[in-house]
Tab-separated table of C-alpha atoms in Angstrom:
chain	number	residue	atom	x	y	z
A	28	UNK	CA	-21.491	-11.672	9.476
A	29	UNK	CA	-18.402	-9.953	8.067
A	30	UNK	CA	-18.198	-8.173	4.711
A	31	UNK	CA	-15.180	-7.269	2.615
A	32	UNK	CA	-15.359	-4.139	0.461
A	33	UNK	CA	-12.823	-4.116	-2.375
A	34	UNK	CA	-12.495	-1.236	-4.848
A	35	UNK	CA	-12.541	-2.503	-8.436
A	36	UNK	CA	-9.303	-1.778	-10.329
A	37	UNK	CA	-8.793	1.021	-7.825
A	38	UNK	CA	-5.958	3.026	-9.401
A	39	UNK	CA	-7.571	2.873	-12.846
A	40	UNK	CA	-10.947	3.853	-11.360
A	41	UNK	CA	-9.370	6.920	-9.716
A	42	UNK	CA	-7.916	8.032	-13.055
A	43	UNK	CA	-11.311	7.667	-14.750
A	44	UNK	CA	-13.293	9.823	-12.330
A	45	UNK	CA	-12.118	13.131	-13.816
A	46	UNK	CA	-11.454	11.768	-17.294
A	47	UNK	CA	-14.696	10.159	-18.593
A	48	UNK	CA	-13.362	9.619	-22.097
A	49	UNK	CA	-11.228	6.719	-20.823
A	50	UNK	CA	-14.147	5.025	-19.025
A	51	UNK	CA	-14.165	1.897	-21.218
A	52	UNK	CA	-10.610	2.188	-22.567
A	53	UNK	CA	-7.576	0.064	-21.576
A	54	UNK	CA	-5.555	1.723	-18.793
A	55	UNK	CA	-2.267	0.840	-17.118
A	56	UNK	CA	-0.522	2.540	-14.195
A	57	UNK	CA	3.256	2.385	-13.955
A	58	UNK	CA	5.531	2.080	-10.938
A	59	UNK	CA	8.104	4.601	-9.740
A	60	UNK	CA	10.047	6.187	-12.611
A	61	UNK	CA	7.446	4.777	-15.035
A	62	UNK	CA	9.082	1.364	-14.897
A	63	UNK	CA	6.665	-1.554	-14.568
A	64	UNK	CA	2.899	-2.105	-14.694
A	65	UNK	CA	1.405	-2.104	-11.191
A	66	UNK	CA	-2.302	-1.699	-12.031
A	67	UNK	CA	-4.557	-2.474	-15.003
A	68	UNK	CA	-8.141	-1.940	-16.030
A	69	UNK	CA	-10.176	-4.952	-17.157
A	70	UNK	CA	-9.724	-3.823	-20.756
A	71	UNK	CA	-5.930	-3.872	-20.319
A	72	UNK	CA	-6.076	-7.314	-18.702
A	73	UNK	CA	-8.011	-8.630	-21.715
A	74	UNK	CA	-5.117	-7.527	-23.939
A	75	UNK	CA	-2.816	-9.890	-22.064
A	76	UNK	CA	-0.874	-7.218	-20.176
A	77	UNK	CA	0.619	-8.856	-17.080
A	78	UNK	CA	1.251	-7.326	-13.666
A	79	UNK	CA	4.869	-6.328	-13.121
A	80	UNK	CA	5.874	-6.381	-16.779
A	81	UNK	CA	8.289	-3.555	-17.758
A	82	UNK	CA	6.584	-0.877	-19.837
A	83	UNK	CA	9.185	-1.003	-22.627
A	84	UNK	CA	8.294	-4.657	-23.300
A	85	UNK	CA	4.689	-3.819	-24.191
A	86	UNK	CA	5.292	-0.733	-26.342
A	87	UNK	CA	3.673	-2.375	-29.352
A	88	UNK	CA	0.549	-3.340	-27.390
A	89	UNK	CA	0.269	0.195	-26.001
A	90	UNK	CA	0.581	1.710	-29.463
A	91	UNK	CA	-1.573	-0.746	-31.400
A	92	UNK	CA	-4.448	-0.796	-28.898
A	93	UNK	CA	-4.346	2.850	-27.776
A	94	UNK	CA	-3.648	1.941	-24.157
A	95	UNK	CA	-3.743	4.944	-21.796
A	96	UNK	CA	-0.615	5.068	-19.629
A	97	UNK	CA	-0.414	6.872	-16.274
A	98	UNK	CA	2.344	7.454	-13.737
A	99	UNK	CA	1.457	6.578	-10.152
A	100	UNK	CA	-0.368	9.408	-8.409
A	101	UNK	CA	-0.445	8.233	-4.791
A	102	UNK	CA	-1.704	11.615	-3.609
A	103	UNK	CA	-4.856	11.186	-5.684
A	104	UNK	CA	-5.277	7.506	-4.831
A	105	UNK	CA	-4.753	8.103	-1.118
A	106	UNK	CA	-7.356	10.859	-1.039
A	107	UNK	CA	-9.990	8.710	-2.764
A	108	UNK	CA	-9.165	5.838	-0.435
A	109	UNK	CA	-9.927	8.065	2.560
A	110	UNK	CA	-13.211	9.133	0.949
A	111	UNK	CA	-14.313	5.545	0.360
A	112	UNK	CA	-13.318	4.456	3.876
A	113	UNK	CA	-15.135	7.387	5.469
A	114	UNK	CA	-18.374	6.454	3.642
A	115	UNK	CA	-18.038	2.875	4.900
A	116	UNK	CA	-17.175	3.949	8.461
A	117	UNK	CA	-20.283	6.151	8.659
A	118	UNK	CA	-22.561	3.249	7.750
A	119	UNK	CA	-21.315	0.246	9.757
A	120	UNK	CA	-20.687	-0.472	13.461
A	121	UNK	CA	-17.024	-1.371	12.923
A	122	UNK	CA	-14.493	-1.200	10.091
A	123	UNK	CA	-10.960	-2.531	9.677
A	124	UNK	CA	-8.993	-0.886	6.868
A	125	UNK	CA	-6.982	-3.728	5.349
A	126	UNK	CA	-5.248	-1.879	2.499
A	127	UNK	CA	-5.597	1.268	0.386
A	128	UNK	CA	-8.543	-0.297	-1.485
A	129	UNK	CA	-9.925	-2.931	0.919
A	130	UNK	CA	-11.775	-2.895	4.235
A	131	UNK	CA	-13.515	-5.461	6.427
A	132	UNK	CA	-16.904	-4.514	7.926
A	133	UNK	CA	-18.649	-6.026	10.928
A	134	UNK	CA	-22.353	-6.296	10.030
A	135	UNK	CA	-23.459	-7.315	13.522
A	136	UNK	CA	-26.945	-5.987	14.242
A	137	UNK	CA	-27.641	-4.965	10.635
A	138	UNK	CA	-30.820	-6.604	9.238
A	139	UNK	CA	-31.145	-7.681	5.591
A	140	UNK	CA	-27.401	-7.741	5.067
A	141	UNK	CA	-27.458	-8.319	1.311
A	142	UNK	CA	-29.822	-5.399	0.779
A	143	UNK	CA	-27.597	-3.244	3.001
A	144	UNK	CA	-24.534	-4.214	0.939
A	145	UNK	CA	-26.302	-3.302	-2.304
A	146	UNK	CA	-27.308	0.119	-0.932
A	147	UNK	CA	-23.806	0.758	0.436
A	148	UNK	CA	-22.264	-0.090	-2.935
A	149	UNK	CA	-24.584	2.391	-4.662
A	150	UNK	CA	-23.771	5.068	-2.092
A	151	UNK	CA	-19.991	4.636	-2.478
A	152	UNK	CA	-20.302	4.875	-6.270
A	153	UNK	CA	-22.542	7.955	-6.061
A	154	UNK	CA	-20.491	9.816	-3.448
A	155	UNK	CA	-16.966	8.945	-4.624
A	156	UNK	CA	-17.263	7.597	-8.176
A	157	UNK	CA	-15.406	4.415	-7.192
A	158	UNK	CA	-17.048	1.051	-8.092
A	159	UNK	CA	-16.658	-1.632	-5.414
A	160	UNK	CA	-17.407	-5.313	-4.895
A	161	UNK	CA	-18.719	-6.595	-1.557
A	162	UNK	CA	-18.488	-10.162	-0.285
A	163	UNK	CA	-20.526	-11.131	2.785
A	164	UNK	CA	-19.797	-14.264	4.843
A	165	UNK	CA	-19.512	-15.578	8.419
A	166	UNK	CA	-15.783	-14.693	8.724
A	167	UNK	CA	-12.898	-12.845	7.067
A	168	UNK	CA	-11.516	-15.712	4.994
A	169	UNK	CA	-14.910	-16.622	3.561
A	170	UNK	CA	-15.697	-12.944	2.915
A	171	UNK	CA	-12.562	-12.908	0.738
A	172	UNK	CA	-13.948	-15.884	-1.155
A	173	UNK	CA	-17.339	-14.170	-1.490
A	174	UNK	CA	-15.694	-10.976	-2.710
A	175	UNK	CA	-13.765	-12.879	-5.362
A	176	UNK	CA	-17.092	-14.264	-6.647
A	177	UNK	CA	-18.822	-10.856	-6.325
A	178	UNK	CA	-16.418	-9.317	-8.855
A	179	UNK	CA	-17.854	-11.640	-11.505
A	180	UNK	CA	-21.511	-10.781	-10.809
A	181	UNK	CA	-23.540	-7.938	-12.318
A	182	UNK	CA	-24.629	-6.679	-8.906
A	183	UNK	CA	-21.111	-6.638	-7.438
A	184	UNK	CA	-22.472	-8.347	-4.302
A	185	UNK	CA	-22.232	-11.972	-3.198
A	186	UNK	CA	-23.258	-13.553	0.082
A	187	UNK	CA	-22.239	-16.898	1.590
A	188	UNK	CA	-24.465	-17.642	4.572
A	189	UNK	CA	-25.256	-21.354	5.002
A	190	UNK	CA	-23.004	-24.389	5.435
A	191	UNK	CA	-24.318	-25.693	2.118
A	192	UNK	CA	-23.290	-22.403	0.412
A	193	UNK	CA	-19.800	-22.778	1.869
A	194	UNK	CA	-19.454	-26.364	0.695
A	195	UNK	CA	-20.653	-25.684	-2.855
A	196	UNK	CA	-18.448	-22.610	-3.373
A	197	UNK	CA	-15.300	-24.167	-1.914
A	198	UNK	CA	-15.613	-27.209	-4.198
A	199	UNK	CA	-14.834	-25.021	-7.216
A	200	UNK	CA	-12.648	-22.392	-5.518
A	201	UNK	CA	-8.965	-22.774	-6.539
A	202	UNK	CA	-6.460	-23.233	-3.756
A	203	UNK	CA	-4.162	-20.437	-4.978
A	204	UNK	CA	-6.961	-17.848	-4.602
A	205	UNK	CA	-7.437	-18.463	-0.864
A	206	UNK	CA	-6.495	-15.561	1.395
A	207	UNK	CA	-3.290	-16.639	3.148
A	208	UNK	CA	-2.104	-19.219	0.598
A	209	UNK	CA	1.040	-17.781	-0.940
A	210	UNK	CA	3.211	-19.316	-3.628
A	211	UNK	CA	5.121	-21.474	-1.120
A	212	UNK	CA	1.987	-23.076	0.314
A	213	UNK	CA	0.409	-23.349	-3.127
A	214	UNK	CA	3.343	-25.342	-4.509
A	215	UNK	CA	3.285	-27.613	-1.477
A	216	UNK	CA	-0.469	-28.220	-1.616
A	217	UNK	CA	-0.453	-28.696	-5.392
A	218	UNK	CA	2.291	-31.318	-4.999
A	219	UNK	CA	0.042	-33.155	-2.525
A	220	UNK	CA	-2.788	-32.990	-5.102
A	221	UNK	CA	-4.913	-30.513	-3.147
A	222	UNK	CA	-6.376	-28.194	-5.786
A	223	UNK	CA	-9.552	-26.734	-4.259
A	224	UNK	CA	-10.432	-25.057	-0.985
A	225	UNK	CA	-12.891	-27.847	-0.178
A	226	UNK	CA	-10.185	-30.516	-0.507
A	227	UNK	CA	-8.071	-28.576	1.970
A	228	UNK	CA	-10.898	-28.403	4.509
A	229	UNK	CA	-11.152	-32.215	4.471
A	230	UNK	CA	-7.647	-32.611	5.889
A	231	UNK	CA	-7.253	-33.207	9.630
A	232	UNK	CA	-6.282	-30.381	11.987
A	233	UNK	CA	-3.059	-32.213	12.847
A	234	UNK	CA	-2.086	-32.518	9.169
A	235	UNK	CA	-2.828	-28.851	8.503
A	236	UNK	CA	-0.895	-27.582	11.536
A	237	UNK	CA	2.073	-29.802	10.651
A	238	UNK	CA	2.186	-28.644	7.036
A	239	UNK	CA	0.878	-25.058	7.308
A	240	UNK	CA	1.508	-23.970	10.950
A	241	UNK	CA	-1.077	-22.596	13.383
A	242	UNK	CA	-1.826	-19.686	11.035
A	243	UNK	CA	-2.809	-22.135	8.304
A	244	UNK	CA	-4.997	-24.041	10.756
A	245	UNK	CA	-6.920	-20.860	11.613
A	246	UNK	CA	-7.377	-20.158	7.912
A	247	UNK	CA	-8.815	-23.637	7.299
A	248	UNK	CA	-11.104	-23.394	10.324
A	249	UNK	CA	-12.517	-20.204	8.850
A	250	UNK	CA	-13.017	-21.978	5.527
A	251	UNK	CA	-15.100	-24.498	7.469
A	252	UNK	CA	-17.281	-21.695	8.795
A	253	UNK	CA	-15.723	-20.881	12.185
A	254	UNK	CA	-14.571	-17.381	13.130
A	255	UNK	CA	-10.930	-17.028	14.210
A	256	UNK	CA	-10.309	-13.363	13.332
A	257	UNK	CA	-12.515	-10.467	14.431
A	258	UNK	CA	-12.806	-7.060	12.788
A	259	UNK	CA	-10.238	-4.847	14.511
A	260	UNK	CA	-11.402	-1.252	14.494
A	261	UNK	CA	-8.217	0.131	16.042
A	262	UNK	CA	-5.385	0.930	13.663
A	263	UNK	CA	-2.388	-1.322	14.219
A	264	UNK	CA	0.993	0.223	14.936
A	265	UNK	CA	3.356	-0.588	12.068
A	266	UNK	CA	6.443	-2.543	13.106
A	267	UNK	CA	8.567	-0.710	10.548
A	268	UNK	CA	8.222	2.235	8.180
A	269	UNK	CA	10.137	2.432	4.913
A	270	UNK	CA	10.564	5.035	2.204
A	271	UNK	CA	12.615	3.869	-0.766
A	272	UNK	CA	12.832	5.214	-4.311
A	273	UNK	CA	14.693	4.637	-7.535
A	274	UNK	CA	16.218	7.954	-8.592
A	275	UNK	CA	15.111	9.588	-11.820
A	276	UNK	CA	18.779	10.132	-12.687
A	277	UNK	CA	21.870	8.425	-11.351
A	278	UNK	CA	23.636	10.360	-8.593
A	279	UNK	CA	27.343	10.740	-8.027
A	280	UNK	CA	27.445	13.927	-5.951
A	281	UNK	CA	27.235	13.495	-2.160
A	282	UNK	CA	25.072	16.604	-1.679
A	283	UNK	CA	22.400	15.293	-4.076
A	284	UNK	CA	22.511	11.868	-2.429
A	285	UNK	CA	22.148	13.507	0.993
A	286	UNK	CA	19.136	15.459	-0.288
A	287	UNK	CA	17.416	12.236	-1.333
A	288	UNK	CA	18.204	10.270	1.845
A	289	UNK	CA	17.259	13.169	4.149
A	290	UNK	CA	13.967	13.606	2.259
A	291	UNK	CA	13.137	9.917	2.704
A	292	UNK	CA	14.071	10.127	6.392
A	293	UNK	CA	11.808	13.151	6.850
A	294	UNK	CA	8.901	11.347	5.140
A	295	UNK	CA	9.405	8.320	7.412
A	296	UNK	CA	9.448	10.546	10.506
A	297	UNK	CA	6.184	12.234	9.468
A	298	UNK	CA	4.541	8.817	8.978
A	299	UNK	CA	5.849	7.757	12.375
A	300	UNK	CA	4.273	10.761	14.099
A	301	UNK	CA	1.009	10.203	12.233
A	302	UNK	CA	0.617	6.794	13.870
A	303	UNK	CA	1.844	8.200	17.205
A	304	UNK	CA	4.871	5.975	17.379
A	305	UNK	CA	8.561	6.373	18.176
A	306	UNK	CA	11.479	4.445	16.660
A	307	UNK	CA	14.890	3.540	18.022
A	308	UNK	CA	16.542	1.858	15.027
A	309	UNK	CA	17.221	3.342	11.601
A	310	UNK	CA	18.522	1.617	8.471
A	311	UNK	CA	19.803	3.547	5.470
A	312	UNK	CA	20.525	1.955	2.079
A	313	UNK	CA	22.181	3.096	-1.139
A	314	UNK	CA	22.554	1.102	-4.373
A	315	UNK	CA	24.080	1.446	-7.804
A	316	UNK	CA	22.297	0.037	-10.856
A	317	UNK	CA	23.098	-3.727	-10.943
A	318	UNK	CA	21.739	-4.090	-14.492
A	319	UNK	CA	23.857	-1.395	-16.085
A	320	UNK	CA	27.163	-2.331	-17.673
A	321	UNK	CA	29.637	0.466	-17.203
A	322	UNK	CA	33.039	1.158	-15.770
A	323	UNK	CA	31.641	2.246	-12.445
A	324	UNK	CA	31.606	-0.080	-9.447
A	325	UNK	CA	28.503	-2.175	-8.700
A	326	UNK	CA	28.009	-1.188	-5.083
A	327	UNK	CA	25.292	-1.607	-2.485
A	328	UNK	CA	25.585	-0.687	1.148
A	329	UNK	CA	23.444	-0.310	4.222
A	330	UNK	CA	23.985	0.740	7.809
A	331	UNK	CA	22.032	0.312	11.015
A	332	UNK	CA	21.778	3.255	13.412
A	333	UNK	CA	20.793	2.578	17.004
A	334	UNK	CA	19.516	5.719	18.748
A	335	UNK	CA	19.947	6.304	22.478
A	336	UNK	CA	16.189	6.704	22.953
A	337	UNK	CA	12.993	6.118	21.004
A	338	UNK	CA	12.073	9.242	19.074
A	339	UNK	CA	9.791	10.723	16.415
A	340	UNK	CA	11.901	13.858	16.020
A	341	UNK	CA	12.749	14.603	12.384
A	342	UNK	CA	15.869	16.537	13.420
A	343	UNK	CA	17.369	13.502	15.169
A	344	UNK	CA	16.339	11.049	12.481
A	345	UNK	CA	17.556	13.174	9.542
A	346	UNK	CA	20.859	14.153	11.166
A	347	UNK	CA	21.557	10.510	12.118
A	348	UNK	CA	20.961	9.427	8.511
A	349	UNK	CA	23.288	12.077	7.087
A	350	UNK	CA	26.055	11.101	9.529
A	351	UNK	CA	25.689	7.425	8.579
A	352	UNK	CA	25.583	8.258	4.862
A	353	UNK	CA	29.041	9.854	5.073
A	354	UNK	CA	30.504	6.493	6.077
A	355	UNK	CA	28.795	4.664	3.171
A	356	UNK	CA	29.358	7.138	0.341
A	357	UNK	CA	31.952	6.361	-2.346
A	358	UNK	CA	32.948	8.848	-5.022
A	359	UNK	CA	33.570	6.189	-7.656
A	360	UNK	CA	29.933	5.074	-7.789
A	361	UNK	CA	26.793	6.168	-9.625
A	362	UNK	CA	23.863	5.653	-7.261
A	363	UNK	CA	20.483	4.598	-8.630
A	364	UNK	CA	18.427	3.920	-5.503
A	365	UNK	CA	18.271	4.802	-1.824
A	366	UNK	CA	16.041	4.218	1.137
A	367	UNK	CA	15.404	4.667	4.843
A	368	UNK	CA	13.717	2.253	7.271
A	369	UNK	CA	12.565	3.054	10.800
A	370	UNK	CA	12.086	0.045	13.066
A	371	UNK	CA	11.886	-0.983	16.730
A	372	UNK	CA	8.714	1.125	16.917
A	373	UNK	CA	6.683	1.510	20.111
A	374	UNK	CA	3.704	3.743	20.993
A	375	UNK	CA	4.737	7.279	21.915
A	376	UNK	CA	2.935	6.897	25.258
A	377	UNK	CA	5.377	4.117	26.226
A	378	UNK	CA	8.623	5.962	25.543
A	379	UNK	CA	11.084	6.626	28.355
A	380	UNK	CA	13.212	9.740	28.409
A	381	UNK	CA	16.834	9.860	29.490
A	382	UNK	CA	17.829	11.152	32.901
A	383	UNK	CA	19.709	13.975	31.176
A	384	UNK	CA	16.965	14.977	28.722
A	385	UNK	CA	16.054	18.648	28.710
A	386	UNK	CA	12.270	18.523	29.146
A	387	UNK	CA	11.738	22.120	28.050
A	388	UNK	CA	13.697	21.567	24.837
A	389	UNK	CA	11.771	18.332	24.183
A	390	UNK	CA	8.408	20.105	24.523
A	391	UNK	CA	9.517	22.866	22.141
A	392	UNK	CA	10.694	20.300	19.601
A	393	UNK	CA	7.391	18.416	19.785
A	394	UNK	CA	5.468	21.626	19.159
A	395	UNK	CA	7.724	22.391	16.210
A	396	UNK	CA	7.123	18.934	14.686
A	397	UNK	CA	3.369	19.338	15.215
A	398	UNK	CA	3.385	22.750	13.506
A	399	UNK	CA	5.429	21.392	10.577
A	400	UNK	CA	3.037	18.443	10.107
A	401	UNK	CA	-0.026	20.681	10.227
A	402	UNK	CA	1.402	23.124	7.676
A	403	UNK	CA	2.376	20.309	5.325
A	404	UNK	CA	-1.085	18.820	5.678
A	405	UNK	CA	-2.791	22.130	4.882
A	406	UNK	CA	-0.413	23.494	2.243
A	407	UNK	CA	0.902	20.324	0.596
A	408	UNK	CA	3.620	17.769	1.152
A	409	UNK	CA	7.137	19.042	1.881
A	410	UNK	CA	6.143	22.711	1.827
A	411	UNK	CA	7.980	22.957	5.153
A	412	UNK	CA	11.176	20.940	5.066
A	413	UNK	CA	14.855	20.982	6.021
A	414	UNK	CA	17.346	22.875	3.897
A	415	UNK	CA	19.317	19.660	3.441
A	416	UNK	CA	16.298	18.215	1.580
A	417	UNK	CA	17.122	20.526	-1.325
A	418	UNK	CA	14.873	22.325	-3.798
A	419	UNK	CA	15.603	21.293	-7.403
A	420	UNK	CA	15.380	17.513	-6.840
A	421	UNK	CA	17.087	16.501	-10.057
A	422	UNK	CA	17.182	13.010	-8.542
A	423	UNK	CA	13.368	12.955	-8.276
A	424	UNK	CA	11.246	10.273	-9.901
A	425	UNK	CA	10.330	10.358	-13.576
A	426	UNK	CA	6.567	10.805	-13.904
A	427	UNK	CA	6.014	11.642	-17.540
A	428	UNK	CA	2.330	10.661	-17.471
A	429	UNK	CA	1.272	12.039	-14.092
A	430	UNK	CA	-2.373	13.101	-13.847
A	431	UNK	CA	-3.349	16.197	-11.821
A	432	UNK	CA	-4.107	15.968	-8.093
A	433	UNK	CA	-7.672	17.097	-8.686
A	434	UNK	CA	-8.844	16.819	-5.086
A	435	UNK	CA	-5.863	18.017	-3.047
A	436	UNK	CA	-4.300	20.940	-4.938
A	437	UNK	CA	-6.162	24.151	-5.686
A	438	UNK	CA	-4.079	24.843	-8.795
A	439	UNK	CA	-5.015	21.447	-10.238
A	440	UNK	CA	-8.774	21.611	-9.750
A	441	UNK	CA	-10.754	20.427	-12.751
A	442	UNK	CA	-11.688	23.324	-15.039
A	443	UNK	CA	-14.823	23.136	-17.141
A	444	UNK	CA	-14.976	25.183	-20.328
A	445	UNK	CA	-18.361	26.527	-21.367
């Protein structure tokens, strides 16, 4: 059996842990620069607040219903995600982290699986303060279905075990809620009058593969009770790594733009080293604001940089981005967004060095990168950085409603008055 653990309203739950007064109040979390709603508590959902809606469009709802508004605090959310995942990993034979708030568990060899799930849920809540829902089923796709049902139960646990359970649940399970059915497939299936998961399972394998490809066929086989996807304990190497932000203020000066792009490049390089990978291709992007009517040019540009060798060296990646930025920059533009993407990633153990590479210099540079990563991990992000990254960061994101990083910064520890 496979179980899916999903944190309930994860971002909102993280904000509530150190702020009990908002426990049963409507909460929304906004995207970069406090733009759009990216997370909601159940109370906010009941007010009709939709995902992705710009914050300025719901000002009246926020004011009239005393909705608590928070800027994204990914440092806090990431730390609580690690805490939840570590509790799970210490209690099951195998775990596959699917996203920041979801993980698949292999329950092979664990007796009384429903009882185990109930106890694990209690332990996660007690040790981290994060409420979770757990769906248990014979495979990943059905565990997603079970988890969807579990969120509506008082216990937060739901188990699908028999073929009769599968049949009964799929008869009322909407097609658009199935894991792997995106908007494109949904529109196609709805047009063919397939509205439930059970109706989809009644189609022939040939029909499914023709209309939904081999990936869709595997999904349907799992809906029928077969297992096509195992829990993968090993972390997958990302095919690309991107850091992109909308600037808090529009930028015209090249130095400020270079500070932003070099910072994003440095963040990407650190992520690359964390997963022990090396990249050979870099993309940089800069954009003006396409929605703003002014006399400035509406301009967007990107450039691909192909390195001579795969690398995880921040010096090479940052310097390559700055060189490329010089060819894209225009003085007559006000830039609103920029980004860096690293791609063509392979494991560091598979990299080949050039015939003319100075091995001694390479070893020194690797030690330097390791020291920089360790210091930034211990002291805080970007404590050690390149001078070109800048210090004032006037282009930084707007986060007017940012909560403290209670668990990762000494200065922001919760203080109790007595």
